Amino acid sequence: TMVVMSFWATWCIPCITELENINDVLEEKQKETPFHFITVSIDDSRTEKRVKPFIKGKGWQFDVLLDVNSELKRALNVTDVPHVIIFKNGKIVYRHTGYIAGEEDRLFDTIKNL
């Protein structure tokens, strides 16, 4: 099983753009190559209340975990968002920080080839 985990925050514009672009094609891509997609919000206690309404407003269907104390972020050595990690059979096989338009295509190609 493959799990794609995307770290993001409500105040991170590139994160939101990336997730919107992933959301647009997610179902179709998961049909091609099955994988779980999980997002991890690193919003802290001041902004975490925005996360659920934000996702609802966007109509995003994916799972969202809250990492309010940055424990998961630290455990996985994530220094900055957006940050995508791909796990295959419980091991990290790919990670990428930052986002520029079109990068989701590279991500999906990577998933297909793993």
PDB file of N, CA and C in Angstrom, residues 6-7 12 14-15 18 78-84 94-101 103-104 106:
ATOM      1  N   SER A   6       0.682  14.863   2.717  1.00  0.00           N
ATOM      2  CA  SER A   6       1.012  16.238   2.370  1.00  0.00           C
ATOM      3  C   SER A   6       0.873  17.144   3.591  1.00  0.00           C
ATOM      4  N   PHE A   7       1.981  17.747   3.993  1.00  0.00           N
ATOM      5  CA  PHE A   7       1.971  18.702   5.110  1.00  0.00           C
ATOM      6  C   PHE A   7       1.650  20.080   4.559  1.00  0.00           C
ATOM      7  N   CYS A  12      -0.520  29.006   4.281  1.00  0.00           N
ATOM      8  CA  CYS A  12       0.511  28.729   3.264  1.00  0.00           C
ATOM      9  C   CYS A  12      -0.133  28.689   1.884  1.00  0.00           C
ATOM     10  N   PRO A  14       1.153  28.486  -1.306  1.00  0.00           N
ATOM     11  CA  PRO A  14       1.552  27.402  -2.219  1.00  0.00           C
ATOM     12  C   PRO A  14       0.948  26.050  -1.814  1.00  0.00           C
ATOM     13  N   CYS A  15       0.787  25.825  -0.504  1.00  0.00           N
ATOM     14  CA  CYS A  15       0.187  24.572  -0.028  1.00  0.00           C
ATOM     15  C   CYS A  15      -1.230  24.435  -0.553  1.00  0.00           C
ATOM     16  N   GLU A  18      -1.377  23.766  -4.266  1.00  0.00           N
ATOM     17  CA  GLU A  18      -1.017  22.366  -4.522  1.00  0.00           C
ATOM     18  C   GLU A  18      -2.191  21.436  -4.216  1.00  0.00           C
ATOM     19  N   VAL A  78      10.239  17.260   8.823  1.00  0.00           N
ATOM     20  CA  VAL A  78       9.671  18.222   7.881  1.00  0.00           C
ATOM     21  C   VAL A  78      10.032  19.614   8.388  1.00  0.00           C
ATOM     22  N   THR A  79      10.763  20.373   7.571  1.00  0.00           N
ATOM     23  CA  THR A  79      11.194  21.697   8.028  1.00  0.00           C
ATOM     24  C   THR A  79      10.290  22.795   7.509  1.00  0.00           C
ATOM     25  N   ASP A  80       9.689  22.579   6.343  1.00  0.00           N
ATOM     26  CA  ASP A  80       8.916  23.646   5.721  1.00  0.00           C
ATOM     27  C   ASP A  80       7.722  23.046   4.991  1.00  0.00           C
ATOM     28  N   VAL A  81       6.692  23.857   4.759  1.00  0.00           N
ATOM     29  CA  VAL A  81       5.542  23.402   3.979  1.00  0.00           C
ATOM     30  C   VAL A  81       5.420  24.253   2.723  1.00  0.00           C
ATOM     31  N   PRO A  82       4.838  23.721   1.646  1.00  0.00           N
ATOM     32  CA  PRO A  82       4.319  22.368   1.514  1.00  0.00           C
ATOM     33  C   PRO A  82       5.424  21.309   1.468  1.00  0.00           C
ATOM     34  N   HIS A  83       5.100  20.152   2.000  1.00  0.00           N
ATOM     35  CA  HIS A  83       6.064  19.047   2.031  1.00  0.00           C
ATOM     36  C   HIS A  83       5.290  17.754   1.807  1.00  0.00           C
ATOM     37  N   VAL A  84       5.683  17.009   0.781  1.00  0.00           N
ATOM     38  CA  VAL A  84       5.001  15.763   0.453  1.00  0.00           C
ATOM     39  C   VAL A  84       5.935  14.591   0.712  1.00  0.00           C
ATOM     40  N   TYR A  94       9.999   8.730  -1.016  1.00  0.00           N
ATOM     41  CA  TYR A  94      10.085   9.999  -1.755  1.00  0.00           C
ATOM     42  C   TYR A  94       9.666  11.126  -0.829  1.00  0.00           C
ATOM     43  N   ARG A  95      10.359  12.272  -0.958  1.00  0.00           N
ATOM     44  CA  ARG A  95       9.901  13.479  -0.254  1.00  0.00           C
ATOM     45  C   ARG A  95      10.264  14.707  -1.068  1.00  0.00           C
ATOM     46  N   HIS A  96       9.416  15.721  -0.942  1.00  0.00           N
ATOM     47  CA  HIS A  96       9.634  16.940  -1.726  1.00  0.00           C
ATOM     48  C   HIS A  96       9.096  18.145  -0.948  1.00  0.00           C
ATOM     49  N   THR A  97       9.869  19.206  -0.912  1.00  0.00           N
ATOM     50  CA  THR A  97       9.442  20.440  -0.255  1.00  0.00           C
ATOM     51  C   THR A  97       9.227  21.526  -1.302  1.00  0.00           C
ATOM     52  N   GLY A  98       8.198  22.335  -1.074  1.00  0.00           N
ATOM     53  CA  GLY A  98       7.925  23.458  -1.973  1.00  0.00           C
ATOM     54  C   GLY A  98       6.922  23.080  -3.046  1.00  0.00           C
ATOM     55  N   TYR A  99       6.433  24.093  -3.752  1.00  0.00           N
ATOM     56  CA  TYR A  99       5.479  23.832  -4.816  1.00  0.00           C
ATOM     57  C   TYR A  99       5.552  24.905  -5.885  1.00  0.00           C
ATOM     58  N   ILE A 100       5.626  24.445  -7.126  1.00  0.00           N
ATOM     59  CA  ILE A 100       5.424  25.348  -8.255  1.00  0.00           C
ATOM     60  C   ILE A 100       4.383  24.693  -9.153  1.00  0.00           C
ATOM     61  N   ALA A 101       3.645  25.501  -9.899  1.00  0.00           N
ATOM     62  CA  ALA A 101       2.549  24.992 -10.722  1.00  0.00           C
ATOM     63  C   ALA A 101       3.002  23.834 -11.601  1.00  0.00           C
ATOM     64  N   GLU A 103       3.703  20.845 -10.563  1.00  0.00           N
ATOM     65  CA  GLU A 103       4.483  19.864  -9.819  1.00  0.00           C
ATOM     66  C   GLU A 103       3.671  18.633  -9.427  1.00  0.00           C
ATOM     67  N   GLU A 104       2.344  18.808  -9.324  1.00  0.00           N
ATOM     68  CA  GLU A 104       1.509  17.647  -8.990  1.00  0.00           C
ATOM     69  C   GLU A 104       1.623  16.577 -10.081  1.00  0.00           C
ATOM     70  N   ARG A 106       4.354  15.787 -11.728  1.00  0.00           N
ATOM     71  CA  ARG A 106       5.579  15.038 -11.375  1.00  0.00           C
ATOM     72  C   ARG A 106       5.310  14.091 -10.212  1.00  0.00           C
TER      73      ARG A 106
END
